[in-house]
Amino acid sequence: MKTKQMMNITMLIAISILFHLIEATIPLPLPIPGFKLGLANIVGLVALYLYNAKVMLSVNMMRVLLASLMRGILFSPGFWLSLCGVLLSSIAAICAKRNTSMTIFGVSCASSAFHVVGQVIAVTIIYNQFLMGALLPILLLLSIPTGLLTGFFANQVLKRIQTER
Amino acid sequence: MNKADKIFIGLVVISAILLYIPLFIQDSQNKHKQKEVVVDYQNEEILRVDLNKDETYRVQASLGEVQIEVKDGAVRVEKETSPYHLCSIQGWVKDTGRPIICLPNELVVQIEANETGEDDVDTVIQ
């Protein structure tokens, strides 16, 4: 049982790395720096609902670490932006699931909104400027539809996985 | 979606609007002041020019030359080298609240209100 769970988590990490790398190559529909769909977060949410908070954190952290290694941006500013965003978004999702009565849609929105906040904080610290603050409201508003989208996908995945069990 | 989800989404939308208010106020205050285009590279100012003078400027940034065009009281990044060309897609900007940020090039183009503009000069008649 222990080995099977470990295998499943490894598979989840592999899928999320794939999503992370694919997402980096898709051209963006809106010319706003920092805006993206957050497809990799689908896997994080699935991990949170299938297993527990610890598994989600490890899946997300391993994803950022390995995907950055593959793209060759480990320990560059882009890596720290990713790490800061994913840390805050994971913590927000875990807190939202544990402490409130939100469904997967709300949890997904919380995690995408806090991903934006984390990235803006990282930009402010690394580049030592408050200019990204001007983009924060727009990014926050955009994080709601993308959060709902990832929540919807994660919901569909969970439905199908649970019926197979 | 249940009630808690909707409350959370509402909170995010309200906070986004609240964050936008200071930018809006700052922008309306700066409306009649003389404006300048400021270009920062790696946090250091490398170019400061008048927004009302039409011209194209070239600066060196991390990934190569960046062309900045000033025309009719607006500024844009005309040509640059970067993976997604986000800053040239962004197009013309004429407010103080919206900087053009090009992170791959570590370049920031921003419009600033001139503090020592014509508004500060008072006429004294004796």
mmCIF file of C-alpha atoms in Angstrom:
data_model
loop_
_atom_site.group_PDB
_atom_site.id
_atom_site.type_symbol
_atom_site.label_atom_id
_atom_site.label_comp_id
_atom_site.label_asym_id
_atom_site.label_seq_id
_atom_site.Cartn_x
_atom_site.Cartn_y
_atom_site.Cartn_z
ATOM 1 C CA MET A 1 0.000 0.000 0.000
ATOM 2 C CA LYS A 2 2.825 2.342 0.938
ATOM 3 C CA THR A 3 4.656 1.620 -2.318
ATOM 4 C CA LYS A 4 1.490 2.070 -4.355
ATOM 5 C CA GLN A 5 0.875 5.483 -2.812
ATOM 6 C CA MET A 6 4.449 6.496 -3.493
ATOM 7 C CA MET A 7 4.079 5.438 -7.129
ATOM 8 C CA ASN A 8 0.883 7.463 -7.474
ATOM 9 C CA ILE A 9 2.539 10.564 -6.003
ATOM 10 C CA THR A 10 5.465 10.164 -8.395
ATOM 11 C CA MET A 11 3.028 9.975 -11.298
ATOM 12 C CA LEU A 12 1.302 13.134 -10.077
ATOM 13 C CA ILE A 13 4.652 14.952 -9.913
ATOM 14 C CA ALA A 14 5.473 13.789 -13.456
ATOM 15 C CA ILE A 15 2.140 15.053 -14.830
ATOM 16 C CA SER A 16 2.466 18.383 -13.047
ATOM 17 C CA ILE A 17 6.001 18.899 -14.428
ATOM 18 C CA LEU A 18 4.606 18.231 -17.892
ATOM 19 C CA PHE A 19 1.841 20.805 -17.388
ATOM 20 C CA HIS A 20 4.337 23.317 -16.024
ATOM 21 C CA LEU A 21 6.608 22.939 -19.076
ATOM 22 C CA ILE A 22 3.726 22.986 -21.588
ATOM 23 C CA GLU A 23 2.286 26.098 -19.991
ATOM 24 C CA ALA A 24 5.584 27.940 -20.372
ATOM 25 C CA THR A 25 5.451 27.415 -24.153
ATOM 26 C CA ILE A 26 1.827 28.455 -24.809
ATOM 27 C CA PRO A 27 1.534 32.043 -26.065
ATOM 28 C CA LEU A 28 -0.562 34.134 -23.717
ATOM 29 C CA PRO A 29 -3.919 35.548 -24.802
ATOM 30 C CA LEU A 30 -3.444 38.752 -22.758
ATOM 31 C CA PRO A 31 -0.397 41.021 -22.794
ATOM 32 C CA ILE A 32 -0.032 41.194 -19.019
ATOM 33 C CA PRO A 33 3.217 40.062 -17.400
ATOM 34 C CA GLY A 34 2.637 37.371 -14.797
ATOM 35 C CA PHE A 35 -0.692 36.172 -16.188
ATOM 36 C CA LYS A 36 -1.015 32.460 -16.898
ATOM 37 C CA LEU A 37 -3.603 29.715 -16.659
ATOM 38 C CA GLY A 38 -2.132 27.687 -13.804
ATOM 39 C CA LEU A 39 -2.721 24.273 -15.371
ATOM 40 C CA ALA A 40 -0.156 22.662 -13.074
ATOM 41 C CA ASN A 41 -2.312 23.631 -10.114
ATOM 42 C CA ILE A 42 -4.931 21.081 -11.283
ATOM 43 C CA VAL A 43 -2.533 18.334 -10.254
ATOM 44 C CA GLY A 44 -1.798 20.055 -6.945
ATOM 45 C CA LEU A 45 -5.518 20.228 -6.155
ATOM 46 C CA VAL A 46 -6.039 16.581 -7.134
ATOM 47 C CA ALA A 47 -3.175 15.648 -4.798
ATOM 48 C CA LEU A 48 -4.739 17.686 -1.985
ATOM 49 C CA TYR A 49 -8.148 16.039 -2.352
ATOM 50 C CA LEU A 50 -6.925 12.477 -3.024
ATOM 51 C CA TYR A 51 -4.271 12.437 -0.282
ATOM 52 C CA ASN A 52 -3.473 15.218 2.189
ATOM 53 C CA ALA A 53 -1.818 18.601 2.622
ATOM 54 C CA LYS A 54 1.672 17.134 2.933
ATOM 55 C CA VAL A 55 1.397 15.358 -0.419
ATOM 56 C CA MET A 56 0.166 18.529 -2.129
ATOM 57 C CA LEU A 57 3.062 20.579 -0.765
ATOM 58 C CA SER A 58 5.636 17.987 -1.814
ATOM 59 C CA VAL A 59 4.094 17.616 -5.303
ATOM 60 C CA ASN A 60 4.129 21.380 -5.843
ATOM 61 C CA MET A 61 7.629 21.953 -4.471
ATOM 62 C CA MET A 62 9.123 19.047 -6.445
ATOM 63 C CA ARG A 63 7.348 20.316 -9.547
ATOM 64 C CA VAL A 64 8.845 23.794 -9.310
ATOM 65 C CA LEU A 65 12.299 22.439 -8.475
ATOM 66 C CA LEU A 66 12.437 19.830 -11.263
ATOM 67 C CA ALA A 67 10.705 21.933 -13.932
ATOM 68 C CA SER A 68 13.139 24.813 -13.257
ATOM 69 C CA LEU A 69 16.039 22.356 -13.468
ATOM 70 C CA MET A 70 14.758 21.126 -16.859
ATOM 71 C CA ARG A 71 14.304 24.638 -18.214
ATOM 72 C CA GLY A 72 17.719 25.620 -16.905
ATOM 73 C CA ILE A 73 16.508 28.471 -14.726
ATOM 74 C CA LEU A 74 17.273 26.954 -11.315
ATOM 75 C CA PHE A 75 18.071 29.679 -8.721
ATOM 76 C CA SER A 76 17.487 32.450 -11.273
ATOM 77 C CA PRO A 77 14.910 35.201 -10.515
ATOM 78 C CA GLY A 78 12.246 33.277 -12.461
ATOM 79 C CA PHE A 79 12.714 30.287 -10.183
ATOM 80 C CA TRP A 80 12.284 32.363 -7.020
ATOM 81 C CA LEU A 81 9.120 33.926 -8.447
ATOM 82 C CA SER A 82 7.705 30.452 -9.103
ATOM 83 C CA LEU A 83 8.710 29.165 -5.690
ATOM 84 C CA CYS A 84 7.278 32.123 -3.783
ATOM 85 C CA GLY A 85 4.003 31.938 -5.726
ATOM 86 C CA VAL A 86 3.602 28.189 -5.333
ATOM 87 C CA LEU A 87 4.414 28.264 -1.611
ATOM 88 C CA LEU A 88 1.803 30.905 -0.845
ATOM 89 C CA SER A 89 -0.780 29.306 -3.121
ATOM 90 C CA SER A 90 -0.320 25.857 -1.555
ATOM 91 C CA ILE A 91 -0.591 27.251 1.956
ATOM 92 C CA ALA A 92 -3.719 29.207 0.981
ATOM 93 C CA ALA A 93 -5.338 26.124 -0.559
ATOM 94 C CA ILE A 94 -4.554 23.980 2.482
ATOM 95 C CA CYS A 95 -5.895 26.594 4.913
ATOM 96 C CA ALA A 96 -9.003 27.135 2.787
ATOM 97 C CA LYS A 97 -9.763 23.416 2.684
ATOM 98 C CA ARG A 98 -9.125 22.845 6.395
ATOM 99 C CA ASN A 99 -10.714 25.914 7.960
ATOM 100 C CA THR A 100 -13.635 26.890 5.745
ATOM 101 C CA SER A 101 -16.557 25.132 4.090
ATOM 102 C CA MET A 102 -15.391 26.048 0.577
ATOM 103 C CA THR A 103 -15.785 23.581 -2.272
ATOM 104 C CA ILE A 104 -12.967 22.745 -4.690
ATOM 105 C CA PHE A 105 -13.854 25.843 -6.764
ATOM 106 C CA GLY A 106 -13.308 28.186 -3.835
ATOM 107 C CA VAL A 107 -10.113 26.418 -2.807
ATOM 108 C CA SER A 108 -8.816 26.717 -6.370
ATOM 109 C CA CYS A 109 -9.666 30.441 -6.497
ATOM 110 C CA ALA A 110 -7.920 30.993 -3.156
ATOM 111 C CA SER A 111 -4.805 29.250 -4.362
ATOM 112 C CA SER A 112 -4.672 31.178 -7.652
ATOM 113 C CA ALA A 113 -5.306 34.529 -5.951
ATOM 114 C CA PHE A 114 -2.536 33.894 -3.435
ATOM 115 C CA HIS A 115 -0.218 32.740 -6.207
ATOM 116 C CA VAL A 116 -0.550 36.243 -7.676
ATOM 117 C CA VAL A 117 0.102 37.825 -4.277
ATOM 118 C CA GLY A 118 3.183 35.655 -3.757
ATOM 119 C CA GLN A 119 4.615 36.527 -7.144
ATOM 120 C CA VAL A 120 4.066 40.243 -6.650
ATOM 121 C CA ILE A 121 5.796 40.035 -3.254
ATOM 122 C CA ALA A 122 8.713 38.149 -4.858
ATOM 123 C CA VAL A 123 9.037 40.742 -7.645
ATOM 124 C CA THR A 124 8.968 43.536 -5.064
ATOM 125 C CA ILE A 125 11.750 41.890 -3.053
ATOM 126 C CA ILE A 126 13.971 40.697 -5.928
ATOM 127 C CA TYR A 127 13.749 43.723 -8.232
ATOM 128 C CA ASN A 128 13.343 46.108 -5.302
ATOM 129 C CA GLN A 129 10.477 48.042 -6.851
ATOM 130 C CA PHE A 130 6.793 48.534 -6.211
ATOM 131 C CA LEU A 131 5.807 48.772 -9.866
ATOM 132 C CA MET A 132 4.185 45.355 -9.980
ATOM 133 C CA GLY A 133 1.786 46.740 -7.372
ATOM 134 C CA ALA A 134 0.142 48.592 -10.247
ATOM 135 C CA LEU A 135 -0.631 45.273 -11.903
ATOM 136 C CA LEU A 136 -1.845 43.539 -8.727
ATOM 137 C CA PRO A 137 -5.540 44.558 -9.052
ATOM 138 C CA ILE A 138 -5.755 43.360 -12.665
ATOM 139 C CA LEU A 139 -3.964 40.099 -11.894
ATOM 140 C CA LEU A 140 -6.207 39.516 -8.851
ATOM 141 C CA LEU A 141 -9.342 39.996 -10.972
ATOM 142 C CA LEU A 142 -7.983 37.631 -13.649
ATOM 143 C CA SER A 143 -7.061 35.029 -11.044
ATOM 144 C CA ILE A 144 -10.761 34.356 -10.349
ATOM 145 C CA PRO A 145 -11.715 32.958 -13.814
ATOM 146 C CA THR A 146 -8.462 30.979 -14.094
ATOM 147 C CA GLY A 147 -9.013 29.651 -10.567
ATOM 148 C CA LEU A 148 -12.547 28.551 -11.475
ATOM 149 C CA LEU A 149 -11.208 26.876 -14.627
ATOM 150 C CA THR A 150 -8.563 24.858 -12.760
ATOM 151 C CA GLY A 151 -11.140 24.034 -10.078
ATOM 152 C CA PHE A 152 -13.505 22.732 -12.740
ATOM 153 C CA PHE A 153 -10.823 20.528 -14.298
ATOM 154 C CA ALA A 154 -9.700 19.191 -10.909
ATOM 155 C CA ASN A 155 -13.335 18.428 -10.053
ATOM 156 C CA GLN A 156 -13.801 16.453 -13.269
ATOM 157 C CA VAL A 157 -10.573 14.508 -12.694
ATOM 158 C CA LEU A 158 -11.569 13.652 -9.112
ATOM 159 C CA LYS A 159 -15.007 12.425 -10.213
ATOM 160 C CA ARG A 160 -13.457 10.003 -12.693
ATOM 161 C CA ILE A 161 -10.697 8.781 -10.380
ATOM 162 C CA GLN A 162 -13.110 8.081 -7.557
ATOM 163 C CA THR A 163 -15.496 6.087 -9.725
ATOM 164 C CA GLU A 164 -12.616 3.875 -10.859
ATOM 165 C CA ARG A 165 -11.669 2.943 -7.319
ATOM 166 C CA MET B 1 -20.108 26.334 -5.639
ATOM 167 C CA ASN B 2 -21.515 27.152 -2.220
ATOM 168 C CA LYS B 3 -21.899 30.305 -0.176
ATOM 169 C CA ALA B 4 -18.327 30.333 1.185
ATOM 170 C CA ASP B 5 -16.924 30.235 -2.373
ATOM 171 C CA LYS B 6 -19.007 33.202 -3.437
ATOM 172 C CA ILE B 7 -18.039 35.191 -0.333
ATOM 173 C CA PHE B 8 -14.358 34.542 -1.030
ATOM 174 C CA ILE B 9 -14.657 35.563 -4.695
ATOM 175 C CA GLY B 10 -16.495 38.717 -3.632
ATOM 176 C CA LEU B 11 -13.736 39.544 -1.144
ATOM 177 C CA VAL B 12 -11.047 39.173 -3.816
ATOM 178 C CA VAL B 13 -12.943 41.387 -6.274
ATOM 179 C CA ILE B 14 -13.512 44.064 -3.603
ATOM 180 C CA SER B 15 -9.843 44.043 -2.551
ATOM 181 C CA ALA B 16 -8.779 44.336 -6.205
ATOM 182 C CA ILE B 17 -11.004 47.400 -6.627
ATOM 183 C CA LEU B 18 -9.751 48.898 -3.340
ATOM 184 C CA LEU B 19 -6.148 48.426 -4.488
ATOM 185 C CA TYR B 20 -6.962 50.254 -7.703
ATOM 186 C CA ILE B 21 -8.305 53.396 -5.974
ATOM 187 C CA PRO B 22 -4.921 54.893 -4.873
ATOM 188 C CA LEU B 23 -3.575 54.462 -8.428
ATOM 189 C CA PHE B 24 -6.629 56.203 -9.835
ATOM 190 C CA ILE B 25 -6.335 59.122 -7.405
ATOM 191 C CA GLN B 26 -2.629 59.513 -8.147
ATOM 192 C CA ASP B 27 -3.354 59.509 -11.848
ATOM 193 C CA SER B 28 -6.019 62.211 -11.666
ATOM 194 C CA GLN B 29 -3.718 64.384 -9.534
ATOM 195 C CA ASN B 30 -0.948 64.136 -12.103
ATOM 196 C CA LYS B 31 -3.198 64.951 -15.038
ATOM 197 C CA HIS B 32 -2.129 68.544 -15.555
ATOM 198 C CA LYS B 33 1.507 68.199 -14.596
ATOM 199 C CA GLN B 34 4.314 67.954 -17.072
ATOM 200 C CA LYS B 35 5.166 64.317 -17.678
ATOM 201 C CA GLU B 36 8.443 62.550 -18.290
ATOM 202 C CA VAL B 37 9.376 59.106 -19.553
ATOM 203 C CA VAL B 38 11.782 57.318 -17.230
ATOM 204 C CA VAL B 39 13.600 54.153 -18.306
ATOM 205 C CA ASP B 40 15.160 51.995 -15.588
ATOM 206 C CA TYR B 41 17.613 49.190 -16.287
ATOM 207 C CA GLN B 42 18.559 46.940 -13.346
ATOM 208 C CA ASN B 43 17.040 49.491 -10.964
ATOM 209 C CA GLU B 44 19.189 52.292 -12.303
ATOM 210 C CA GLU B 45 17.828 55.200 -14.279
ATOM 211 C CA ILE B 46 19.378 55.240 -17.735
ATOM 212 C CA LEU B 47 17.076 57.584 -19.616
ATOM 213 C CA ARG B 48 14.779 60.485 -18.703
ATOM 214 C CA VAL B 49 13.064 62.342 -21.528
ATOM 215 C CA ASP B 50 10.142 64.679 -22.115
ATOM 216 C CA LEU B 51 6.886 62.897 -22.986
ATOM 217 C CA ASN B 52 5.760 65.647 -25.344
ATOM 218 C CA LYS B 53 8.764 65.368 -27.638
ATOM 219 C CA ASP B 54 8.273 62.785 -30.406
ATOM 220 C CA GLU B 55 11.344 60.639 -30.851
ATOM 221 C CA THR B 56 12.665 57.073 -30.885
ATOM 222 C CA TYR B 57 15.307 56.093 -28.356
ATOM 223 C CA ARG B 58 17.560 53.036 -28.253
ATOM 224 C CA VAL B 59 18.905 51.526 -25.041
ATOM 225 C CA GLN B 60 20.976 48.435 -24.287
ATOM 226 C CA ALA B 61 19.328 45.861 -21.986
ATOM 227 C CA SER B 62 20.079 42.307 -20.854
ATOM 228 C CA LEU B 63 18.963 40.561 -24.051
ATOM 229 C CA GLY B 64 19.971 43.222 -26.569
ATOM 230 C CA GLU B 65 18.861 46.565 -27.909
ATOM 231 C CA VAL B 66 15.440 47.933 -26.960
ATOM 232 C CA GLN B 67 13.721 50.612 -29.047
ATOM 233 C CA ILE B 68 11.423 52.977 -27.171
ATOM 234 C CA GLU B 69 9.130 55.264 -29.138
ATOM 235 C CA VAL B 70 7.577 58.452 -27.764
ATOM 236 C CA LYS B 71 4.753 59.950 -29.808
ATOM 237 C CA ASP B 72 1.705 62.173 -29.157
ATOM 238 C CA GLY B 73 2.095 62.093 -25.371
ATOM 239 C CA ALA B 74 2.343 58.314 -25.195
ATOM 240 C CA VAL B 75 5.177 55.828 -25.003
ATOM 241 C CA ARG B 76 5.668 52.249 -26.208
ATOM 242 C CA VAL B 77 8.373 49.643 -26.590
ATOM 243 C CA GLU B 78 8.743 49.315 -30.327
ATOM 244 C CA LYS B 79 11.270 46.511 -30.701
ATOM 245 C CA GLU B 80 12.887 44.227 -28.158
ATOM 246 C CA THR B 81 14.328 40.755 -27.742
ATOM 247 C CA SER B 82 12.451 38.551 -25.289
ATOM 248 C CA PRO B 83 10.680 35.158 -25.266
ATOM 249 C CA TYR B 84 7.072 36.411 -25.437
ATOM 250 C CA HIS B 85 7.415 40.083 -26.512
ATOM 251 C CA LEU B 86 5.005 41.048 -23.734
ATOM 252 C CA CYS B 87 6.167 44.634 -23.423
ATOM 253 C CA SER B 88 5.864 45.433 -27.141
ATOM 254 C CA ILE B 89 2.420 43.737 -27.263
ATOM 255 C CA GLN B 90 1.298 45.975 -24.395
ATOM 256 C CA GLY B 91 1.389 48.931 -26.786
ATOM 257 C CA TRP B 92 0.987 52.624 -26.014
ATOM 258 C CA VAL B 93 0.879 53.876 -22.432
ATOM 259 C CA LYS B 94 0.071 57.417 -21.362
ATOM 260 C CA ASP B 95 -0.823 57.192 -17.631
ATOM 261 C CA THR B 96 1.528 57.299 -14.672
ATOM 262 C CA GLY B 97 -0.031 54.210 -13.040
ATOM 263 C CA ARG B 98 0.826 51.694 -15.744
ATOM 264 C CA PRO B 99 4.508 50.914 -16.243
ATOM 265 C CA ILE B 100 5.787 48.779 -19.105
ATOM 266 C CA ILE B 101 7.769 46.032 -17.426
ATOM 267 C CA CYS B 102 10.080 43.760 -19.366
ATOM 268 C CA LEU B 103 11.435 41.263 -16.839
ATOM 269 C CA PRO B 104 13.635 39.244 -19.256
ATOM 270 C CA ASN B 105 15.379 42.485 -20.191
ATOM 271 C CA GLU B 106 15.290 43.833 -16.606
ATOM 272 C CA LEU B 107 13.870 47.032 -18.077
ATOM 273 C CA VAL B 108 11.076 49.265 -16.784
ATOM 274 C CA VAL B 109 9.564 52.107 -18.807
ATOM 275 C CA GLN B 110 7.423 54.414 -16.725
ATOM 276 C CA ILE B 111 5.786 57.807 -16.994
ATOM 277 C CA GLU B 112 6.416 60.137 -14.089
ATOM 278 C CA ALA B 113 4.913 63.485 -13.301
ATOM 279 C CA ASN B 114 7.492 66.210 -13.145
ATOM 280 C CA GLU B 115 7.526 67.602 -9.600
ATOM 281 C CA THR B 116 9.138 70.854 -10.655
ATOM 282 C CA GLY B 117 6.641 71.439 -13.442
ATOM 283 C CA GLU B 118 4.751 74.573 -14.357
ATOM 284 C CA ASP B 119 2.163 73.953 -11.627
ATOM 285 C CA ASP B 120 4.649 74.743 -8.877
ATOM 286 C CA VAL B 121 5.439 78.206 -10.178
ATOM 287 C CA ASP B 122 3.338 80.806 -8.449
ATOM 288 C CA THR B 123 3.072 84.336 -9.690
ATOM 289 C CA VAL B 124 3.779 86.994 -7.113
ATOM 290 C CA ILE B 125 2.707 90.556 -7.858
ATOM 291 C CA GLN B 126 3.994 93.299 -5.629
#
